[in-house]
Amino acid sequence: MIRISLLIALVAGIAALAITQLRVAENIKTLTGERDQFKADSERSQREALDAKRQAKDATAAADQAKKALETTKTELAAASEKADQQEKRANELAARVDKLTQERNDAQAELAKWKASGLTLEQITATIVENKKLVGENNGLKEENKVLGRRLTQTKAELDLLTGTIDKVPLPPGLKGKIIAVDPKYEFVVLDIGEAQGVLKRGEMLINRSGRLVAKVRILSVEPNRCIANVLPNWKQGEPMEGDVAIVGL
């Protein structure tokens, strides 16, 4: 009986062991499958991470390339714009020159048409131009002579009026102004930088002042084209005239 019990217990133990081994084997199989799946998932995740990293690097490189291309495009656009402005400016200048030359051509053609209408030959036209220049020169010379004669006539009339008592001093042009350029203290005369061309007349009188202060009064003794000599009037002398003093017409 004891043997039978031991045998039954042994069989039961072997059965329990077998069942346990089967469960362990199944657990091992399950764990092995889970391990393999985890490994596969981990490797896939690593591959995806590497792919994502590579894609991000490629995207960054593409962005840098696009940025460089944009900067290059901006530079080229600025250069093209500046070149276009220069070309437009040059075109405007050329257009202005064309307009000017066209106007000059039209004027020349109109002038030529006038000469042709006169019936004169080229030699006659040339001679006419030369003669016209000669007459203009002679006319200018006559104008200058008339100015000189006019000043001398004024001088003569003033002296005559002075002698006849019509006036008591020779009038000078209002606003006439000059400076002393030389002084002779011994003989009491000064040289002024104004003369016949400025309207100075002999026996005209001027006041000498320095910094707004009256220094003396002078009477014109002799007149040249652009300077004159004047005597210092003793009764009006309040100081010694000096080079640089200003001479003005008194009231």
Short mmCIF file of C-alpha atoms in Angstrom, two decimals:
data_model
loop_
_atom_site.label_atom_id
_atom_site.label_comp_id
_atom_site.label_asym_id
_atom_site.label_seq_id
_atom_site.Cartn_x
_atom_site.Cartn_y
_atom_site.Cartn_z
CA MET A 1 0.00 0.00 0.00
CA ILE A 2 2.85 2.25 0.89
CA ARG A 3 4.48 1.50 -2.42
CA ILE A 4 1.37 2.33 -4.24
CA SER A 5 1.12 5.64 -2.39
CA LEU A 6 4.77 6.42 -3.11
CA LEU A 7 4.29 5.51 -6.72
CA ILE A 8 1.24 7.69 -6.95
CA ALA A 9 3.07 10.55 -5.27
CA LEU A 10 6.05 10.05 -7.58
CA VAL A 11 3.79 10.05 -10.62
CA ALA A 12 1.99 13.12 -9.31
CA GLY A 13 5.31 14.87 -8.74
CA ILE A 14 6.55 13.95 -12.18
CA ALA A 15 3.25 15.19 -13.66
CA ALA A 16 3.48 18.42 -11.67
CA LEU A 17 7.08 18.85 -12.76
CA ALA A 18 6.12 18.19 -16.33
CA ILE A 19 3.31 20.69 -16.11
CA THR A 20 5.63 23.24 -14.51
CA GLN A 21 8.24 22.69 -17.22
CA LEU A 22 5.56 23.12 -19.88
CA ARG A 23 4.43 26.39 -18.27
CA VAL A 24 8.04 27.54 -17.93
CA ALA A 25 8.73 26.62 -21.53
CA GLU A 26 5.68 28.58 -22.61
CA ASN A 27 6.77 31.55 -20.48
CA ILE A 28 10.27 31.33 -21.90
CA LYS A 29 8.83 31.20 -25.39
CA THR A 30 6.59 34.17 -24.64
CA LEU A 31 9.45 36.13 -23.10
CA THR A 32 11.73 35.22 -26.00
CA GLY A 33 9.10 36.42 -28.46
CA GLU A 34 8.61 39.63 -26.52
CA ARG A 35 12.40 40.08 -26.37
CA ASP A 36 12.73 39.57 -30.09
CA GLN A 37 9.82 41.95 -30.74
CA PHE A 38 11.34 44.59 -28.44
CA LYS A 39 14.67 44.19 -30.19
CA ALA A 40 13.01 44.52 -33.57
CA ASP A 41 11.04 47.57 -32.40
CA SER A 42 14.22 49.08 -30.94
CA GLU A 43 16.17 48.55 -34.16
CA ARG A 44 13.27 50.02 -36.17
CA SER A 45 13.12 53.02 -33.82
CA GLN A 46 16.88 53.53 -34.20
CA ARG A 47 16.58 53.32 -37.99
CA GLU A 48 13.69 55.82 -37.95
CA ALA A 49 15.66 58.12 -35.64
CA LEU A 50 18.67 57.94 -37.97
CA ASP A 51 16.42 58.57 -40.96
CA ALA A 52 14.81 61.54 -39.19
CA LYS A 53 18.24 62.92 -38.25
CA ARG A 54 19.48 62.52 -41.82
CA GLN A 55 16.34 64.18 -43.17
CA ALA A 56 16.74 67.06 -40.71
CA LYS A 57 20.38 67.47 -41.79
CA ASP A 58 19.34 67.42 -45.44
CA ALA A 59 16.59 69.95 -44.69
CA THR A 60 19.07 72.24 -42.91
CA ALA A 61 21.50 71.98 -45.82
CA ALA A 62 18.69 72.72 -48.26
CA ALA A 63 17.62 75.74 -46.18
CA ASP A 64 21.20 77.06 -46.12
CA GLN A 65 21.46 76.56 -49.86
CA ALA A 66 18.15 78.35 -50.38
CA LYS A 67 19.32 81.24 -48.15
CA LYS A 68 22.55 81.58 -50.14
CA ALA A 69 20.58 81.47 -53.36
CA LEU A 70 18.26 84.20 -52.02
CA GLU A 71 21.20 86.43 -51.05
CA THR A 72 22.77 85.87 -54.47
CA THR A 73 19.46 86.74 -56.12
CA LYS A 74 19.16 89.93 -54.06
CA THR A 75 22.71 90.96 -55.00
CA GLU A 76 22.09 90.26 -58.67
CA LEU A 77 18.78 92.14 -58.50
CA ALA A 78 20.45 95.20 -56.91
CA ALA A 79 23.21 95.14 -59.54
CA ALA A 80 20.65 94.79 -62.33
CA SER A 81 18.59 97.66 -60.88
CA GLU A 82 21.65 99.93 -60.66
CA LYS A 83 22.65 99.04 -64.21
CA ALA A 84 19.10 99.76 -65.38
CA ASP A 85 19.19 103.17 -63.66
CA GLN A 86 22.53 103.97 -65.30
CA GLN A 87 21.23 102.92 -68.69
CA GLU A 88 18.07 104.99 -68.20
CA LYS A 89 20.16 108.02 -67.23
CA ARG A 90 22.40 107.53 -70.24
CA ALA A 91 19.36 107.13 -72.47
CA ASN A 92 17.89 110.38 -71.11
CA GLU A 93 21.20 112.17 -71.69
CA LEU A 94 21.42 110.82 -75.20
CA ALA A 95 17.81 111.85 -75.84
CA ALA A 96 18.58 115.36 -74.59
CA ARG A 97 21.65 115.54 -76.83
CA VAL A 98 19.62 114.32 -79.78
CA ASP A 99 16.97 116.99 -79.08
CA LYS A 100 19.67 119.68 -78.80
CA LEU A 101 21.41 118.57 -81.98
CA THR A 102 18.07 118.36 -83.76
CA GLN A 103 17.22 121.91 -82.66
CA GLU A 104 20.65 123.16 -83.72
CA ARG A 105 20.25 121.44 -87.07
CA ASN A 106 16.81 122.96 -87.55
CA ASP A 107 18.14 126.41 -86.60
CA ALA A 108 21.06 126.00 -88.97
CA GLN A 109 18.75 124.90 -91.76
CA ALA A 110 16.45 127.85 -91.10
CA GLU A 111 19.40 130.23 -91.09
CA LEU A 112 20.74 128.67 -94.28
CA ALA A 113 17.34 129.03 -95.88
CA LYS A 114 17.38 132.75 -95.00
CA TRP A 115 20.80 133.19 -96.60
CA LYS A 116 19.68 131.26 -99.68
CA ALA A 117 16.57 133.41 -99.90
CA SER A 118 18.79 136.51 -99.98
CA GLY A 119 20.27 135.36 -103.26
CA LEU A 120 23.84 135.91 -102.04
CA THR A 121 26.70 133.56 -102.86
CA LEU A 122 28.84 131.93 -100.18
CA GLU A 123 31.65 134.40 -100.92
CA GLN A 124 29.26 137.32 -100.59
CA ILE A 125 27.91 135.94 -97.31
CA THR A 126 31.45 135.50 -95.94
CA ALA A 127 32.37 139.04 -97.00
CA THR A 128 29.18 140.36 -95.40
CA ILE A 129 29.98 138.62 -92.10
CA VAL A 130 33.54 139.99 -92.12
CA GLU A 131 32.28 143.46 -92.89
CA ASN A 132 29.64 143.19 -90.16
CA LYS A 133 32.30 142.20 -87.58
CA LYS A 134 34.40 145.15 -88.73
CA LEU A 135 31.46 147.54 -88.37
CA VAL A 136 30.65 146.15 -84.93
CA GLY A 137 34.25 146.73 -83.85
CA GLU A 138 34.21 150.25 -85.23
CA ASN A 139 30.87 150.91 -83.55
CA ASN A 140 32.24 149.74 -80.19
CA GLY A 141 35.23 152.00 -80.70
CA LEU A 142 32.94 154.94 -81.45
CA LYS A 143 30.95 154.16 -78.30
CA GLU A 144 34.11 154.29 -76.22
CA GLU A 145 35.14 157.55 -77.91
CA ASN A 146 31.69 158.97 -77.23
CA LYS A 147 32.05 158.03 -73.57
CA VAL A 148 35.40 159.81 -73.39
CA LEU A 149 34.04 162.84 -75.21
CA GLY A 150 31.00 162.84 -72.95
CA ARG A 151 33.20 162.82 -69.83
CA ARG A 152 35.36 165.61 -71.24
CA LEU A 153 32.27 167.61 -72.15
CA THR A 154 30.99 167.18 -68.62
CA GLN A 155 34.39 168.28 -67.28
CA THR A 156 34.44 171.35 -69.55
CA LYS A 157 30.89 172.33 -68.65
CA ALA A 158 31.60 171.93 -64.95
CA GLU A 159 34.70 174.12 -65.19
CA LEU A 160 32.76 176.72 -67.19
CA ASP A 161 29.93 176.74 -64.63
CA LEU A 162 32.52 177.07 -61.89
CA LEU A 163 34.16 180.03 -63.62
CA THR A 164 30.86 181.78 -64.29
CA GLY A 165 29.75 181.27 -60.71
CA THR A 166 26.86 178.99 -61.63
CA ILE A 167 28.23 176.38 -59.22
CA ASP A 168 30.70 176.63 -56.37
CA LYS A 169 32.23 173.15 -56.85
CA VAL A 170 32.39 170.51 -59.57
CA PRO A 171 29.75 167.79 -58.92
CA LEU A 172 30.89 164.15 -58.83
CA PRO A 173 28.71 161.05 -59.42
CA PRO A 174 26.67 160.15 -56.31
CA GLY A 175 28.00 157.01 -54.70
CA LEU A 176 31.50 157.47 -56.14
CA LYS A 177 33.95 155.75 -53.83
CA GLY A 178 37.68 155.07 -53.86
CA LYS A 179 40.73 154.42 -51.73
CA ILE A 180 44.04 156.18 -51.18
CA ILE A 181 46.86 154.19 -52.79
CA ALA A 182 49.67 156.70 -52.17
CA VAL A 183 50.34 159.74 -49.96
CA ASP A 184 52.81 162.59 -50.21
CA PRO A 185 52.77 164.37 -46.81
CA LYS A 186 55.36 166.92 -47.93
CA TYR A 187 53.32 168.36 -50.78
CA GLU A 188 49.96 167.47 -49.22
CA PHE A 189 48.48 165.35 -52.01
CA VAL A 190 47.12 161.81 -52.32
CA VAL A 191 46.60 159.34 -55.16
CA LEU A 192 43.21 157.63 -55.41
CA ASP A 193 42.38 154.37 -57.22
CA ILE A 194 39.52 155.93 -59.22
CA GLY A 195 39.67 158.04 -62.35
CA GLU A 196 37.98 159.18 -65.52
CA ALA A 197 36.42 155.73 -66.17
CA GLN A 198 34.57 155.99 -62.84
CA GLY A 199 33.34 159.55 -63.48
CA VAL A 200 36.00 161.54 -61.58
CA LEU A 201 36.25 165.19 -62.68
CA LYS A 202 38.97 167.74 -62.02
CA ARG A 203 38.23 170.17 -59.20
CA GLY A 204 35.70 167.75 -57.73
CA GLU A 205 35.90 167.35 -53.96
CA MET A 206 35.83 164.19 -51.83
CA LEU A 207 35.90 163.41 -48.12
CA ILE A 208 38.58 161.13 -46.69
CA ASN A 209 37.48 158.98 -43.78
CA ARG A 210 38.93 156.17 -41.73
CA SER A 211 36.65 153.76 -39.87
CA GLY A 212 33.78 156.21 -40.27
CA ARG A 213 35.76 159.20 -38.91
CA LEU A 214 36.47 162.27 -41.07
CA VAL A 215 40.21 162.72 -41.69
CA ALA A 216 40.39 165.35 -44.45
CA LYS A 217 38.86 166.81 -47.56
CA VAL A 218 40.58 166.71 -50.97
CA ARG A 219 40.12 168.46 -54.29
CA ILE A 220 40.89 166.57 -57.53
CA LEU A 221 43.91 168.05 -59.28
CA SER A 222 44.43 165.74 -62.27
CA VAL A 223 42.59 162.73 -63.66
CA GLU A 224 43.77 159.61 -65.49
CA PRO A 225 41.65 156.72 -66.81
CA ASN A 226 41.69 154.74 -63.55
CA ARG A 227 43.33 156.97 -60.97
CA CYS A 228 43.57 160.59 -59.94
CA ILE A 229 45.67 162.98 -57.86
CA ALA A 230 44.03 165.23 -55.27
CA ASN A 231 45.27 168.02 -53.00
CA VAL A 232 44.50 167.98 -49.30
CA LEU A 233 42.49 171.09 -48.30
CA PRO A 234 44.19 172.59 -45.22
CA ASN A 235 41.01 173.99 -43.67
CA TRP A 236 39.43 170.52 -43.63
CA LYS A 237 42.40 168.55 -42.42
CA GLN A 238 41.69 166.75 -39.12
CA GLY A 239 44.38 164.10 -39.36
CA GLU A 240 47.04 162.70 -41.66
CA PRO A 241 45.62 160.79 -44.68
CA MET A 242 46.99 157.26 -44.98
CA GLU A 243 47.02 154.54 -47.59
CA GLY A 244 43.79 152.55 -47.38
CA ASP A 245 41.66 155.50 -46.22
CA VAL A 246 38.33 155.68 -48.04
CA ALA A 247 37.34 158.59 -50.29
CA ILE A 248 33.61 159.33 -50.72
CA VAL A 249 31.54 162.12 -52.24
CA GLY A 250 30.37 164.64 -49.63
CA LEU A 251 27.06 166.47 -49.53
#
